[in-house]
Amino acid sequence: VEYTCTMPSTVDSPIPVDVPLSVDIKVDGTWYSVGNFTYRDVSITSMAPLSGLCAGGTRVTIEGHGFTAGRGLQSVSFVEHLVTQRLPGPGCTVDMGASSDTTVYCTTVEVSEADCPVICDVSVVLDEEHSFSTIDQFTYQTPTIISISPTSGRSEGGTRVSVVGSGFDIAYGVEGAFVGSSIAGLGAPCTVESDPPPSADGFECSTSSVTSGSLLHVGVSSFFIVVVDTHDFIAPDNFTYIDV
């Protein structure tokens, strides 16, 4: 025999939270204990990062408590912030295997360039119908490179290049810069400097030398690439190694 019941709300109630409560049923005048039931206090304390690329692929970490309450974690909802018609947003694919009662991991999906940039309210959905919102919003955007200066430097490296643009603080910030290619062995790294520290609208990096095993050639103009959240973004200006 299967019995179904709906548990009462704990709002304005002395029922304790996060404490196992005995569940009993009465059959023919006799009480039987069928197990315990625990009301969970669900809370969200933080989310990181607070931005990601329109191309998707940003791994988001949501910290809190009680994410296994009820039937457990169902999804993470993204809905455009401050819109009249609350339509479902792009969403964030949950890593169920890695997520736990205190941490939710999800990966953002792609949004079209026409809809980007966009700010989304974020909610963790539990038990198929209960939604818990994060304090912060998540912003989809795309970095833009306006210019690099100078556009040439000596083959032994050491040229300090200033990169100007926007969105360099997306996700976890600039992951690297390269001349020619971001693929190891095909291009030359440009080491991002910490003084001054990178900002949303610019950073500086120092070129490395062109080795004999590199595919780069002295005197030949090459792409200048900035890597943000594992994606390559090409500057409008090329960089050329020269020997004087």
Tab-separated table of C-alpha atoms in Angstrom:
chain	number	residue	atom	x	y	z
A	1	VAL	CA	0.000	0.000	0.000
A	2	GLU	CA	1.306	3.470	-0.887
A	3	TYR	CA	0.218	6.629	0.884
A	4	THR	CA	0.816	10.171	-0.409
A	5	CYS	CA	0.684	13.271	1.733
A	6	THR	CA	1.681	16.927	1.454
A	7	MET	CA	3.920	18.266	4.195
A	8	PRO	CA	2.847	21.559	5.840
A	9	SER	CA	4.837	24.763	5.465
A	10	THR	CA	7.321	25.755	8.164
A	11	VAL	CA	6.645	29.483	7.599
A	12	ASP	CA	5.475	31.065	10.884
A	13	SER	CA	5.662	27.598	12.405
A	14	PRO	CA	7.652	26.156	15.317
A	15	ILE	CA	8.638	23.170	13.157
A	16	PRO	CA	12.476	22.945	13.278
A	17	VAL	CA	14.594	23.147	10.136
A	18	ASP	CA	17.523	20.819	9.315
A	19	VAL	CA	16.413	18.428	12.077
A	20	PRO	CA	15.195	14.867	11.232
A	21	LEU	CA	11.520	14.499	12.195
A	22	SER	CA	9.800	11.149	12.710
A	23	VAL	CA	7.005	10.342	10.253
A	24	ASP	CA	4.299	8.094	11.732
A	25	ILE	CA	1.081	6.664	10.329
A	26	LYS	CA	-1.894	5.304	12.221
A	27	VAL	CA	-3.423	2.040	11.020
A	28	ASP	CA	-6.371	0.453	12.844
A	29	GLY	CA	-5.620	2.480	15.948
A	30	THR	CA	-1.920	1.640	16.012
A	31	TRP	CA	0.877	4.101	15.213
A	32	TYR	CA	3.777	2.970	13.008
A	33	SER	CA	7.015	4.844	12.360
A	34	VAL	CA	7.841	4.878	8.637
A	35	GLY	CA	11.053	6.930	8.730
A	36	ASN	CA	12.298	10.479	9.075
A	37	PHE	CA	11.654	13.680	7.145
A	38	THR	CA	13.873	16.779	7.258
A	39	TYR	CA	12.891	20.315	6.318
A	40	ARG	CA	15.874	21.946	4.612
A	41	ASP	CA	16.843	25.591	4.775
A	42	VAL	CA	17.947	26.440	1.220
A	43	SER	CA	20.255	29.427	0.807
A	44	ILE	CA	22.588	30.826	-1.862
A	45	THR	CA	25.665	32.704	-0.671
A	46	SER	CA	27.696	33.399	-3.821
A	47	MET	CA	28.093	32.949	-7.567
A	48	ALA	CA	31.255	33.206	-9.675
A	49	PRO	CA	32.070	34.410	-12.194
A	50	LEU	CA	29.424	37.093	-12.739
A	51	SER	CA	29.995	37.338	-16.496
A	52	GLY	CA	30.770	35.161	-19.477
A	53	LEU	CA	31.070	35.117	-23.228
A	54	CYS	CA	28.095	35.237	-25.594
A	55	ALA	CA	29.627	32.102	-27.098
A	56	GLY	CA	28.861	30.240	-23.864
A	57	GLY	CA	31.106	27.695	-22.216
A	58	THR	CA	31.688	29.616	-18.982
A	59	ARG	CA	31.745	27.324	-15.953
A	60	VAL	CA	29.726	28.949	-13.167
A	61	THR	CA	30.009	27.994	-9.494
A	62	ILE	CA	27.082	28.668	-7.140
A	63	GLU	CA	27.736	28.221	-3.424
A	64	GLY	CA	25.100	27.753	-0.751
A	65	HIS	CA	23.256	25.158	1.293
A	66	GLY	CA	20.422	22.681	0.835
A	67	PHE	CA	20.697	21.991	-2.894
A	68	THR	CA	19.694	18.335	-2.357
A	69	ALA	CA	16.400	19.215	-0.633
A	70	GLY	CA	13.247	17.444	-1.803
A	71	ARG	CA	13.804	15.659	-5.084
A	72	GLY	CA	17.035	17.582	-5.370
A	73	LEU	CA	18.651	19.865	-7.896
A	74	GLN	CA	16.752	20.140	-11.188
A	75	SER	CA	18.254	23.009	-13.171
A	76	VAL	CA	19.743	26.499	-13.159
A	77	SER	CA	17.505	29.131	-14.734
A	78	PHE	CA	18.670	32.271	-16.559
A	79	VAL	CA	15.983	34.929	-17.225
A	80	GLU	CA	16.615	38.348	-18.760
A	81	HIS	CA	16.736	40.978	-16.029
A	82	LEU	CA	14.030	43.683	-15.801
A	83	VAL	CA	11.874	42.603	-18.746
A	84	THR	CA	8.082	42.839	-18.815
A	85	GLN	CA	7.540	39.337	-20.166
A	86	ARG	CA	9.584	36.851	-18.137
A	87	LEU	CA	10.593	34.344	-20.788
A	88	PRO	CA	13.119	31.573	-20.099
A	89	GLY	CA	16.661	32.657	-20.804
A	90	PRO	CA	19.568	30.730	-22.307
A	91	GLY	CA	20.105	28.579	-19.226
A	92	CYS	CA	23.148	26.943	-17.716
A	93	THR	CA	23.771	23.204	-18.138
A	94	VAL	CA	24.196	21.645	-14.690
A	95	ASP	CA	27.025	19.225	-13.976
A	96	MET	CA	24.966	16.839	-11.835
A	97	GLY	CA	27.931	14.572	-11.127
A	98	ALA	CA	30.076	17.337	-9.634
A	99	SER	CA	27.326	19.316	-7.870
A	100	SER	CA	26.540	18.712	-4.197
A	101	ASP	CA	24.391	19.933	-1.335
A	102	THR	CA	26.574	23.045	-1.000
A	103	THR	CA	27.826	23.688	-4.546
A	104	VAL	CA	26.231	23.789	-7.993
A	105	TYR	CA	28.390	23.716	-11.114
A	106	CYS	CA	26.912	24.633	-14.495
A	107	THR	CA	28.157	25.695	-17.922
A	108	THR	CA	26.547	28.571	-19.808
A	109	VAL	CA	25.073	27.972	-23.243
A	110	GLU	CA	25.492	30.218	-26.267
A	111	VAL	CA	23.374	33.311	-26.892
A	112	SER	CA	23.116	34.997	-30.260
A	113	GLU	CA	25.147	38.120	-30.926
A	114	ALA	CA	21.853	39.903	-31.618
A	115	ASP	CA	20.804	39.283	-27.996
A	116	CYS	CA	24.187	40.140	-26.522
A	117	PRO	CA	25.087	41.820	-24.221
A	118	VAL	CA	22.333	40.729	-21.859
A	119	ILE	CA	21.952	40.681	-18.067
A	120	CYS	CA	20.207	37.642	-16.575
A	121	ASP	CA	18.665	36.870	-13.208
A	122	VAL	CA	19.868	33.465	-12.015
A	123	SER	CA	17.877	30.903	-10.033
A	124	VAL	CA	18.562	27.410	-8.763
A	125	VAL	CA	15.513	25.181	-9.293
A	126	LEU	CA	14.898	22.383	-6.773
A	127	ASP	CA	12.215	19.745	-6.409
A	128	GLU	CA	10.859	20.520	-9.917
A	129	GLU	CA	9.049	23.700	-8.848
A	130	HIS	CA	10.879	25.650	-6.127
A	131	SER	CA	13.189	28.396	-7.372
A	132	PHE	CA	15.872	30.168	-5.313
A	133	SER	CA	17.461	33.308	-6.738
A	134	THR	CA	21.074	34.397	-6.495
A	135	ILE	CA	21.865	37.873	-5.178
A	136	ASP	CA	23.895	38.768	-8.274
A	137	GLN	CA	23.012	38.769	-11.958
A	138	PHE	CA	25.049	37.149	-14.744
A	139	THR	CA	26.094	39.244	-17.744
A	140	TYR	CA	26.705	37.866	-21.231
A	141	GLN	CA	29.101	40.007	-23.252
A	142	THR	CA	31.880	39.872	-25.827
A	143	PRO	CA	35.310	41.504	-25.437
A	144	THR	CA	36.395	44.058	-28.004
A	145	ILE	CA	39.974	44.895	-28.958
A	146	ILE	CA	40.314	48.470	-30.193
A	147	SER	CA	44.065	48.729	-30.675
A	148	ILE	CA	47.521	47.492	-29.764
A	149	SER	CA	50.615	49.685	-29.440
A	150	PRO	CA	53.293	49.390	-30.604
A	151	THR	CA	52.600	47.103	-33.551
A	152	SER	CA	56.183	45.916	-33.921
A	153	GLY	CA	59.122	44.841	-31.772
A	154	ARG	CA	62.533	43.208	-31.897
A	155	SER	CA	62.828	39.443	-32.451
A	156	GLU	CA	64.539	38.872	-29.092
A	157	GLY	CA	61.318	39.931	-27.366
A	158	GLY	CA	60.798	42.244	-24.408
A	159	THR	CA	58.567	44.732	-26.226
A	160	ARG	CA	55.845	45.993	-23.891
A	161	VAL	CA	52.542	46.076	-25.784
A	162	SER	CA	49.539	48.080	-24.603
A	163	VAL	CA	46.178	46.522	-25.495
A	164	VAL	CA	43.098	48.771	-25.395
A	165	GLY	CA	39.492	47.611	-25.637
A	166	SER	CA	36.618	46.482	-23.436
A	167	GLY	CA	35.358	43.365	-21.690
A	168	PHE	CA	38.765	42.096	-20.588
A	169	ASP	CA	37.284	41.318	-17.152
A	170	ILE	CA	34.713	38.847	-18.542
A	171	ALA	CA	34.577	35.543	-16.648
A	172	TYR	CA	37.994	35.206	-14.979
A	173	GLY	CA	39.690	37.854	-17.114
A	174	VAL	CA	42.419	37.708	-19.751
A	175	GLU	CA	44.046	34.277	-19.806
A	176	GLY	CA	46.833	35.180	-22.200
A	177	ALA	CA	47.985	37.039	-25.288
A	178	PHE	CA	49.901	35.714	-28.292
A	179	VAL	CA	51.520	36.757	-31.545
A	180	GLY	CA	50.611	34.506	-34.468
A	181	SER	CA	48.662	31.745	-32.701
A	182	SER	CA	47.491	30.719	-29.227
A	183	ILE	CA	48.364	27.086	-30.018
A	184	ALA	CA	51.511	25.986	-28.194
A	185	GLY	CA	54.535	25.941	-30.482
A	186	LEU	CA	52.836	27.864	-33.291
A	187	GLY	CA	52.904	31.375	-31.868
A	188	ALA	CA	54.845	33.504	-29.411
A	189	PRO	CA	53.322	34.310	-25.998
A	190	CYS	CA	52.979	37.896	-24.842
A	191	THR	CA	53.174	37.701	-21.036
A	192	VAL	CA	50.412	39.697	-19.335
A	193	GLU	CA	51.916	42.167	-16.858
A	194	SER	CA	50.649	42.581	-13.296
A	195	ASP	CA	51.883	46.178	-12.942
A	196	PRO	CA	49.671	47.888	-13.841
A	197	PRO	CA	47.114	45.102	-13.304
A	198	PRO	CA	44.771	44.244	-16.187
A	199	SER	CA	41.452	46.103	-16.193
A	200	ALA	CA	38.181	45.815	-18.098
A	201	ASP	CA	39.411	48.256	-20.748
A	202	GLY	CA	43.042	47.321	-21.170
A	203	PHE	CA	46.230	45.554	-20.156
A	204	GLU	CA	49.908	45.385	-21.000
A	205	CYS	CA	52.006	42.398	-22.007
A	206	SER	CA	55.642	41.727	-22.900
A	207	THR	CA	56.527	39.835	-26.067
A	208	SER	CA	58.690	36.725	-26.009
A	209	SER	CA	61.478	35.981	-28.443
A	210	VAL	CA	61.040	34.375	-31.847
A	211	THR	CA	62.832	31.029	-31.586
A	212	SER	CA	64.251	29.007	-34.446
A	213	GLY	CA	61.497	26.444	-33.955
A	214	SER	CA	58.670	28.977	-34.200
A	215	LEU	CA	56.490	29.311	-37.280
A	216	LEU	CA	56.730	33.090	-36.951
A	217	HIS	CA	59.101	34.920	-39.276
A	218	VAL	CA	60.947	38.176	-38.698
A	219	GLY	CA	59.558	40.943	-40.875
A	220	VAL	CA	56.226	39.182	-41.456
A	221	SER	CA	53.042	40.684	-40.017
A	222	SER	CA	51.175	38.260	-37.693
A	223	PHE	CA	47.865	38.167	-35.857
A	224	PHE	CA	47.774	39.497	-32.300
A	225	ILE	CA	45.449	37.329	-30.214
A	226	VAL	CA	43.894	37.818	-26.773
A	227	VAL	CA	42.444	34.772	-24.976
A	228	VAL	CA	39.412	35.287	-22.723
A	229	ASP	CA	37.557	32.335	-21.184
A	230	THR	CA	39.390	29.893	-23.534
A	231	HIS	CA	38.266	31.805	-26.673
A	232	ASP	CA	40.565	33.653	-29.095
A	233	PHE	CA	39.887	37.295	-30.041
A	234	ILE	CA	41.961	38.859	-32.813
A	235	ALA	CA	43.100	42.477	-32.631
A	236	PRO	CA	42.420	44.778	-35.608
A	237	ASP	CA	46.167	45.437	-35.816
A	238	ASN	CA	48.817	42.833	-36.551
A	239	PHE	CA	52.166	42.631	-34.797
A	240	THR	CA	55.487	42.364	-36.647
A	241	TYR	CA	58.805	41.148	-35.285
A	242	ILE	CA	61.654	43.185	-36.770
A	243	ASP	CA	65.440	43.343	-36.510
A	244	VAL	CA	67.084	46.710	-36.855
